[in-house]
mmCIF file of C-alpha atoms in Angstrom:
data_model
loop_
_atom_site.group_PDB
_atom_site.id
_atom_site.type_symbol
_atom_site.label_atom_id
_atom_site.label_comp_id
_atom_site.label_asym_id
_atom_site.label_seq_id
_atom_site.Cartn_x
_atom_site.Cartn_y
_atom_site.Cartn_z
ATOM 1 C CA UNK A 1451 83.048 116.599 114.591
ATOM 2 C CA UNK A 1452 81.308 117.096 118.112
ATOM 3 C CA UNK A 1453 80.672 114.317 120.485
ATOM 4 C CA UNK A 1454 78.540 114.114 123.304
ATOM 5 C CA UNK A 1455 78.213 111.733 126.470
ATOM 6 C CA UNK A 1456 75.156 111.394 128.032
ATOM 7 C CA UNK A 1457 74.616 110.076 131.469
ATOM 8 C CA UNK A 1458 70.725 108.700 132.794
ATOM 9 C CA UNK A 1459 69.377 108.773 135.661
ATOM 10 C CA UNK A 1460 69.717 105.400 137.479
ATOM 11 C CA UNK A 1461 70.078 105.672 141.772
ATOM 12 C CA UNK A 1462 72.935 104.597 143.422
ATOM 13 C CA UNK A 1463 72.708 101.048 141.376
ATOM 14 C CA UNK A 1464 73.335 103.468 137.878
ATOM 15 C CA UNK A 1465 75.986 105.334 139.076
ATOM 16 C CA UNK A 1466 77.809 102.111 139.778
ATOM 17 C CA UNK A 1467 76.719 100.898 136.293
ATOM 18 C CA UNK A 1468 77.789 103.651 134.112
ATOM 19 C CA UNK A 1469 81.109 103.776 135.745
ATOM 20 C CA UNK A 1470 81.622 100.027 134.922
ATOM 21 C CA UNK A 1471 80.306 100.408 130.739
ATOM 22 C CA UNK A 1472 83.091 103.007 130.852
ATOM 23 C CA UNK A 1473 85.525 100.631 133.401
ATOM 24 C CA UNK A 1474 84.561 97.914 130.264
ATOM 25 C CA UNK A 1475 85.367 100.390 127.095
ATOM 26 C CA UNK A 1476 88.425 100.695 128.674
ATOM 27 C CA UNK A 1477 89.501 96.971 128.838
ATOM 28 C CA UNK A 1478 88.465 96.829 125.792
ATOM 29 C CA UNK A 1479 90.491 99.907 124.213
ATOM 30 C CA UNK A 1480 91.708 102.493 126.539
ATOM 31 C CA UNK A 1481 91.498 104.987 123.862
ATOM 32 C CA UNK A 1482 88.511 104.675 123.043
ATOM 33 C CA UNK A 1483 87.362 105.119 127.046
ATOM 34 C CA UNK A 1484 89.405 108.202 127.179
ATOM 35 C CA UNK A 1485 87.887 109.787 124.178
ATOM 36 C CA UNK A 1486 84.484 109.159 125.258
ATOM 37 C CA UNK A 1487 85.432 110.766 128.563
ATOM 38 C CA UNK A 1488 86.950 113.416 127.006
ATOM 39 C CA UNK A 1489 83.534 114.582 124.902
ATOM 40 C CA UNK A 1490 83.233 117.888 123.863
ATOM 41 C CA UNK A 1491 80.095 117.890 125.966
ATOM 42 C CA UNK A 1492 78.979 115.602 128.965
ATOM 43 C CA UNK A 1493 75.458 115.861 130.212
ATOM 44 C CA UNK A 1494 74.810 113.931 133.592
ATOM 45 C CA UNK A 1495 71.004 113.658 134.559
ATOM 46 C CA UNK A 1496 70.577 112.730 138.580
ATOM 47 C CA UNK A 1497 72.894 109.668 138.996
ATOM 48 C CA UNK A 1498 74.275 110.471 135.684
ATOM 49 C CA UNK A 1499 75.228 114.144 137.396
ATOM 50 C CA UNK A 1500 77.200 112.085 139.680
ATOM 51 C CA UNK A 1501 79.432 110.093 137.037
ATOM 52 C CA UNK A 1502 79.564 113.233 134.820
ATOM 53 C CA UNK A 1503 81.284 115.042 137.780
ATOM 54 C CA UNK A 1504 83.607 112.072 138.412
ATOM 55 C CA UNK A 1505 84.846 110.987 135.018
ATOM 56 C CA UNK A 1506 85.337 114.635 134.439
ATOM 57 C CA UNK A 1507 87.663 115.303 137.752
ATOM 58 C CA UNK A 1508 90.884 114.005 136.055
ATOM 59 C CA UNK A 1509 91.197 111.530 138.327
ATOM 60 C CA UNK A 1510 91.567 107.975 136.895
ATOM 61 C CA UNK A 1511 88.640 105.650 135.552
ATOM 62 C CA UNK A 1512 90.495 102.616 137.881
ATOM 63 C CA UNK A 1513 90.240 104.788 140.906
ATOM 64 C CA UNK A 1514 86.710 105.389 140.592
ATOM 65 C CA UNK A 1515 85.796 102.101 139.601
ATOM 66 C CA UNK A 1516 87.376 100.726 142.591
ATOM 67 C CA UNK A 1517 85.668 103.205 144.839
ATOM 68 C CA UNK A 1518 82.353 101.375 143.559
ATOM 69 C CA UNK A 1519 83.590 97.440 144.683
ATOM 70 C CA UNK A 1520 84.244 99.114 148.341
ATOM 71 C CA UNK A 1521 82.653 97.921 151.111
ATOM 72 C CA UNK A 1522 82.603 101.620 152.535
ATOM 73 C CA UNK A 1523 80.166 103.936 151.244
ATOM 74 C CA UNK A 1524 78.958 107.268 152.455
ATOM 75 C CA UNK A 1525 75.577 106.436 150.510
ATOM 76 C CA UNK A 1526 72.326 106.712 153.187
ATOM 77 C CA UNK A 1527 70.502 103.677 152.760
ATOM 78 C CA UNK A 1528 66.558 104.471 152.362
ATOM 79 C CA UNK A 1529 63.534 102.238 151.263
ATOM 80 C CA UNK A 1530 62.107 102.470 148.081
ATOM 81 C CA UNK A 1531 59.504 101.096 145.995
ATOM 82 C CA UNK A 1532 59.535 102.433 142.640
ATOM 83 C CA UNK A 1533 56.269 101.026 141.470
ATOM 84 C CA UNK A 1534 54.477 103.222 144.257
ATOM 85 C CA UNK A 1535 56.682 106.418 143.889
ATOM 86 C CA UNK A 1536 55.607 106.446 140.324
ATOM 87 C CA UNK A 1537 51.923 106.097 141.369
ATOM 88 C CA UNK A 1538 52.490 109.019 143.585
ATOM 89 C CA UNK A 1539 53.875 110.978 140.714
ATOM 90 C CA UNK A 1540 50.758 110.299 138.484
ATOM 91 C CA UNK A 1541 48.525 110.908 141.175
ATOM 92 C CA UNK A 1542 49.562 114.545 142.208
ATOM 93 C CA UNK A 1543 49.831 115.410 138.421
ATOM 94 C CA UNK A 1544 46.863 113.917 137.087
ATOM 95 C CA UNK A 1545 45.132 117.424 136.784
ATOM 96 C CA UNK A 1546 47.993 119.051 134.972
ATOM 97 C CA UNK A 1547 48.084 120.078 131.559
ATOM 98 C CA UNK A 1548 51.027 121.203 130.301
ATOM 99 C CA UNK A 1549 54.571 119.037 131.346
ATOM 100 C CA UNK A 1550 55.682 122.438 133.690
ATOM 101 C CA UNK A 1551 52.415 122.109 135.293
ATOM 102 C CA UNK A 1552 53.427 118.501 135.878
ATOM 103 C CA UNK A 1553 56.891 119.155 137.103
ATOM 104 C CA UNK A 1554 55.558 122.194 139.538
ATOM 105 C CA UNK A 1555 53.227 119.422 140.949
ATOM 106 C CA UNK A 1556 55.801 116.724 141.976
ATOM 107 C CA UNK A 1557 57.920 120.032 142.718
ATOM 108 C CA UNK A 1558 55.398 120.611 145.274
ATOM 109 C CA UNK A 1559 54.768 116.495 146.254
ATOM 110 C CA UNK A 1560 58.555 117.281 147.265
ATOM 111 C CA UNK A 1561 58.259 119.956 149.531
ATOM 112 C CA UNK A 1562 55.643 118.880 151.782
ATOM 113 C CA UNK A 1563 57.043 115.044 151.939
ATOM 114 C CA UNK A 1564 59.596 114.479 155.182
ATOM 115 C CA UNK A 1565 62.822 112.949 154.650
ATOM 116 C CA UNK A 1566 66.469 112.937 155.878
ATOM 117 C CA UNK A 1567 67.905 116.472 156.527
ATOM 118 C CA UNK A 1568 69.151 118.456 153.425
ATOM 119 C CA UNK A 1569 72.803 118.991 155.351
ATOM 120 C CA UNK A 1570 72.779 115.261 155.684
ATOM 121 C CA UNK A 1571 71.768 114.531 152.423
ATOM 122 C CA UNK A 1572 74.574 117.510 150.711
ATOM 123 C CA UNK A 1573 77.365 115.255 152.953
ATOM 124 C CA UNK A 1574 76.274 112.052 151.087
ATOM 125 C CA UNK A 1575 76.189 114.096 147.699
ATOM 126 C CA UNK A 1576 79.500 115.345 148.347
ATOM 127 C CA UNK A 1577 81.580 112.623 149.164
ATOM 128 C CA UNK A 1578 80.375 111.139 145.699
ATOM 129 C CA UNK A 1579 82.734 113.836 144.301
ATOM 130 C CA UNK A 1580 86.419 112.954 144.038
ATOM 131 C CA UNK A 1581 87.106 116.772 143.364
ATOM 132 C CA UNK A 1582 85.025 119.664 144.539
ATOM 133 C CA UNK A 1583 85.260 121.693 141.706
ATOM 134 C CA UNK A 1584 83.760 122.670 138.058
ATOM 135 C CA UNK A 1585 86.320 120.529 135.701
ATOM 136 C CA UNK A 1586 87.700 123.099 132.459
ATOM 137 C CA UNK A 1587 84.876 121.474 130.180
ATOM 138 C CA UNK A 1588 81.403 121.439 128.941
ATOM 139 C CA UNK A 1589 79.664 120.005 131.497
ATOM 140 C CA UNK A 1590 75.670 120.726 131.889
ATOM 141 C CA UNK A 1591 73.691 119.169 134.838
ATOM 142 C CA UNK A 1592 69.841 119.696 135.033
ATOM 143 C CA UNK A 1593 67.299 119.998 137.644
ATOM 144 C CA UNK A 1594 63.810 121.301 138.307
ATOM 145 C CA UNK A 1595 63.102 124.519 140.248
ATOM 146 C CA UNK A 1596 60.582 122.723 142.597
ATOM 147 C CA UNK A 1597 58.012 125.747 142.692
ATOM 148 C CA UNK A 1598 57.974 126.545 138.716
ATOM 149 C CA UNK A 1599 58.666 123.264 137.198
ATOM 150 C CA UNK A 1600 60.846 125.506 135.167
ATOM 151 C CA UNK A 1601 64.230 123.409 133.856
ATOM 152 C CA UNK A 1602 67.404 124.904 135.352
ATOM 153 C CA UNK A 1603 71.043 124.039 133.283
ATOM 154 C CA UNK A 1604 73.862 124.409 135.708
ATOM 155 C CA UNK A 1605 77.480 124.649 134.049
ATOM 156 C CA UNK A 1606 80.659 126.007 135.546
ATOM 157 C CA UNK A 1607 79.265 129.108 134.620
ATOM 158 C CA UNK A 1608 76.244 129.609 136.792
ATOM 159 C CA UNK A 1609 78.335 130.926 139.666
ATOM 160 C CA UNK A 1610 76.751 127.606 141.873
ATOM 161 C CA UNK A 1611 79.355 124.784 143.260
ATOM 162 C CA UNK A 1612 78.965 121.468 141.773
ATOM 163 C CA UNK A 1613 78.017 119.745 144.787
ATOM 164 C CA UNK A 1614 74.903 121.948 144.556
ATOM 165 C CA UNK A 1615 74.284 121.306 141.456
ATOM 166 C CA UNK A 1616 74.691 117.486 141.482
ATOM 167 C CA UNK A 1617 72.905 117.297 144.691
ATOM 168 C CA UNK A 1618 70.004 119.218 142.903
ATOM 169 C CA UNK A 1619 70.119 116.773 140.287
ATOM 170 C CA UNK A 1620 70.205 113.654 142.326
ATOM 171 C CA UNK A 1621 67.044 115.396 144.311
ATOM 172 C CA UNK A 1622 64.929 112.386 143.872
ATOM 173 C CA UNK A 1623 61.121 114.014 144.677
ATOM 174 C CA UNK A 1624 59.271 112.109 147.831
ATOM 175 C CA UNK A 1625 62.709 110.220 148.907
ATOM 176 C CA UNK A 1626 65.447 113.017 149.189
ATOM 177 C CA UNK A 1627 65.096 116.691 150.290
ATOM 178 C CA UNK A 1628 64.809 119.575 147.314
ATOM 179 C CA UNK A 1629 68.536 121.445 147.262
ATOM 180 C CA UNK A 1630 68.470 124.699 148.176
ATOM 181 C CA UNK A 1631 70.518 127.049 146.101
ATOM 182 C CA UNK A 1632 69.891 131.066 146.719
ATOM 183 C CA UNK A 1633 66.252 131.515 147.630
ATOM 184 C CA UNK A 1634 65.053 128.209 145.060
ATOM 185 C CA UNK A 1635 64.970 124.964 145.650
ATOM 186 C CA UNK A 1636 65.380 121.977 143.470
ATOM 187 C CA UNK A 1637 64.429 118.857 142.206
ATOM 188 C CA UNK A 1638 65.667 115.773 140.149
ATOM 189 C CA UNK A 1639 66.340 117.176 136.636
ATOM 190 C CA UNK A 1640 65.432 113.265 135.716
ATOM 191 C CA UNK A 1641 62.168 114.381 136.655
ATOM 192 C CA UNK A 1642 62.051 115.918 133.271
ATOM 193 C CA UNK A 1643 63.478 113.235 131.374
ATOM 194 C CA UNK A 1644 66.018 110.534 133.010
ATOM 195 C CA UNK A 1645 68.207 111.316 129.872
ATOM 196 C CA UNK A 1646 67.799 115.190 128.918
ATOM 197 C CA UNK A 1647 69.496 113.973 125.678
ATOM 198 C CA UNK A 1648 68.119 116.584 123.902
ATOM 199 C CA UNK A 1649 70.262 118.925 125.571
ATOM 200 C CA UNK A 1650 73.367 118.207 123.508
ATOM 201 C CA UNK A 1651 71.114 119.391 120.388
ATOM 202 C CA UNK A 1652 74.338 121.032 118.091
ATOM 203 C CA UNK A 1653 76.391 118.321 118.334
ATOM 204 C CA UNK A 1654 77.264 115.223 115.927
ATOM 205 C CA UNK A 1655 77.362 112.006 118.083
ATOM 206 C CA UNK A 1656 75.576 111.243 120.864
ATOM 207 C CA UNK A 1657 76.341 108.394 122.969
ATOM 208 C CA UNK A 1658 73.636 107.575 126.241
ATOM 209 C CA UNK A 1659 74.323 105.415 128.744
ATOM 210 C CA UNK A 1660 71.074 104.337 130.321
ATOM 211 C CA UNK A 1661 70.477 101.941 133.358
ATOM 212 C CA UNK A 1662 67.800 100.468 132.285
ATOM 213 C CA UNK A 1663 66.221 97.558 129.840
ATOM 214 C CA UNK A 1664 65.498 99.067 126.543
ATOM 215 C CA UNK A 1665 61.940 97.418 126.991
ATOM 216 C CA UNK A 1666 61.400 98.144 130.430
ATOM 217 C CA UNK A 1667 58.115 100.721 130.749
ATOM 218 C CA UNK A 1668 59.358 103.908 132.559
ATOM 219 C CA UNK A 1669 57.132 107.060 132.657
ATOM 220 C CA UNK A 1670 60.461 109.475 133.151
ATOM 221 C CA UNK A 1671 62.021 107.920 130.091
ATOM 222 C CA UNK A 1672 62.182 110.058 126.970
ATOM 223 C CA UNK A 1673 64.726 109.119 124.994
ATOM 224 C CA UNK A 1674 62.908 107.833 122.133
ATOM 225 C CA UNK A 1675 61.236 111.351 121.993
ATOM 226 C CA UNK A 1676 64.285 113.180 121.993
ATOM 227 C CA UNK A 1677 66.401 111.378 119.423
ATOM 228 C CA UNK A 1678 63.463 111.713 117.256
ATOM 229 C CA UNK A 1679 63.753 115.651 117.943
ATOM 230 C CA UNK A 1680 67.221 115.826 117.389
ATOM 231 C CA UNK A 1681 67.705 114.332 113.989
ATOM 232 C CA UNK A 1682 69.579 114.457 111.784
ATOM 233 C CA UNK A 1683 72.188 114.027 114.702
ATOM 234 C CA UNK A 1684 73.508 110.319 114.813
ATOM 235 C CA UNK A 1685 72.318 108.891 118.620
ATOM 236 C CA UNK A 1686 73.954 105.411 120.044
ATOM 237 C CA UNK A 1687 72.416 104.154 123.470
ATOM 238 C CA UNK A 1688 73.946 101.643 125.749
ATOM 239 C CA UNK A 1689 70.915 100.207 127.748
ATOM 240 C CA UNK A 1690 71.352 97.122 130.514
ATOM 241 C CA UNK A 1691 70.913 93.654 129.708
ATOM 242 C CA UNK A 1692 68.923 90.829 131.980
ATOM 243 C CA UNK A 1693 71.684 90.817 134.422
ATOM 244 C CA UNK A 1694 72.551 94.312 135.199
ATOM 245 C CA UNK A 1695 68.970 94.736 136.071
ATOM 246 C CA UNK A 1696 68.656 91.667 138.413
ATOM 247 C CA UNK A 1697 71.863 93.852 140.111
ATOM 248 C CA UNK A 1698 69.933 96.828 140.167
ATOM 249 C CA UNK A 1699 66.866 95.001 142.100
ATOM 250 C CA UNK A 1700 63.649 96.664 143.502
ATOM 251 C CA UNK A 1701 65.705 99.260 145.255
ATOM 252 C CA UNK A 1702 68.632 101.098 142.731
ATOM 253 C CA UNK A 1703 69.387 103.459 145.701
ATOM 254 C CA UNK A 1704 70.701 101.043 147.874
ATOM 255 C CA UNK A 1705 74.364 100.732 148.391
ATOM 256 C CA UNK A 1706 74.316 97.366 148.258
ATOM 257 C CA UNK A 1707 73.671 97.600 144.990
ATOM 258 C CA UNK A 1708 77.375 99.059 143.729
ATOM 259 C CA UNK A 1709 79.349 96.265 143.471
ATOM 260 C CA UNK A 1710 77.296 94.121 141.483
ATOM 261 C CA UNK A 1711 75.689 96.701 139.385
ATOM 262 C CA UNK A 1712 79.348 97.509 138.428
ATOM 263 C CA UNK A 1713 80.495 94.707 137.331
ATOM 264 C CA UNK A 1714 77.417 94.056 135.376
ATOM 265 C CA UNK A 1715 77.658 97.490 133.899
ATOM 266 C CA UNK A 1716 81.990 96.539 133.396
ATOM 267 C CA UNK A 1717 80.359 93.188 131.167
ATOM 268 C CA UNK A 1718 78.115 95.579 129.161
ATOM 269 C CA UNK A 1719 80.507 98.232 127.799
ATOM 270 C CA UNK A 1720 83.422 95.179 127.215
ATOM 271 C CA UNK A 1721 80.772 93.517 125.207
ATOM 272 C CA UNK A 1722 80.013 96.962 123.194
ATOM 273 C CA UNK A 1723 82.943 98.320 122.883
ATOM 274 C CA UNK A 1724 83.411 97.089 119.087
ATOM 275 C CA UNK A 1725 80.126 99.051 118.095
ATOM 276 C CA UNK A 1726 80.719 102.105 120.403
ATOM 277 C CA UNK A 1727 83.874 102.364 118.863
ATOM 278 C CA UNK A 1728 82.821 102.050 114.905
ATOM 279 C CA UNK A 1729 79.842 104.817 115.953
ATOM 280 C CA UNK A 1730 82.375 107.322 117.631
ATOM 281 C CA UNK A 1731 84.802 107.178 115.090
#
């Protein structure tokens, strides 16, 4: 049998959150936390790129827990309001028809907006990563090339570092400057979907970890879609409850958001644990 683990898109508030559902599987059976870790495949979408790469680097799940209750954080704190990103996301692709035409306008909404420096930026991305290099596993990371919409799959075997490729990932359009790898430059691959679940179409179990109410409307969102599309495969998700969401607040990529989003995300997987476990089995 074939298990995947899928990691959403969430900010710096999901990244903290996913590590903690996986921090909680483990208090609740350590075996069962390792063998989700150790899935035959691992997709990480934007934030999700970021735990992917982590939980993947061999280094322990207590470490990088820990890392997320620490006051220090090489995170760049940045204003957000999500309610009038999205607007500016319908906006610019109001006059597209197909979903590449879509993705090719925000691509574009992207690289005329001004933000921090891309070298700045890359420094954040890549002090997220406890090891600088592709782990010896199937791990696929998405993001948008910004000028054809067109869905890019990086892997260990696309020749590009996995800083790169997370950063492209994490390449949230109108807030953080597209990634420049070669002579393309990329956007969020949760642009696409903020779970690219269908990706890890072939295997038998999917489990998604999502930072985000099940209810709550979000236009980047998917995942409903895709596990329709990839029956007959059996699909579990792991969504936030009430309180993880009142630790994500209005703004998920602040760093202030770690700690409690952790521990809110540490409740969730304790509290799921039994079911995770009876699905992965």
């Amino acid at each position: 049998m074939k298990r995947a683990l899928v990691l959403a898109g969430g900010g710096v508030a999901g990244i903290a959150w996913e590590l903690g559902v996986l921090f909680g599987l483990r208090d609740a059976d350590p075996d069962l936390a390792a063998s989700v870790i150790g899935a035959d495949l691992v997709i990480g979408t934007s934030a999700g790129s970021a735990v992917a790469a982590q939980v993947t680097s061999g280094v322990a799940l207590e470490e990088l827990f820990a890392a997320q209750l620490s006051e220090f954080s090489a995170e760049i704190e940045v204003e957000l309001d999500m309610d009038a990103l999205f607007a500016r996301f319908a906006e610019v692709t109001a006059r597209a028809g197909t979903p590449q035409q879509m993705l090719r306008a925000v691509g574009e909404l992207a690289l005329g907006t001004q933000t921090v420096p891309e070298s700045q930026r890359h420094a954040a991305i890549a002090a997220r990563l406890p090891v600088p290099d592709w782990p010896d596993r199937d791990l696929r990371i998405p993001a948008i090339d910004a000028a054809s919409g067109e869905l890019t799959v990086f892997s260990r075997d696309s020749g590009v570092a996995l800083v790169d490729a997370v950063a492209a990932s994490c390449a949230v359009p109108g807030v953080w400057p597209p990634v420049t790898i070669g002579d393309r430059r990329y956007i969020d691959g949760g642009t696409r979907s903020s779970t690219n679940a269908d990706l890890a179409a072939g295997t038998d179990r999917i489990l998604v970890v999502v930072p985000s109410l099940a209810d709550q409307p979000d236009p980047l969102r998917r995942l409903d879609e895709e596990i329709e599309a990839l029956r007959p495969t059996s699909v579990l998700a792991v969504y936030a409850d009430a309180r993880s969401a009142a630790a994500f607040g209005t703004n998920p990529l602040s760093p202030a958001t770690r700690g409690p989003s952790a521990r809110a995300g540490r409740a969730v997987g304790h509290s799921r644990a039994a079911e995770v476990a009876d699905f992965w089995a």
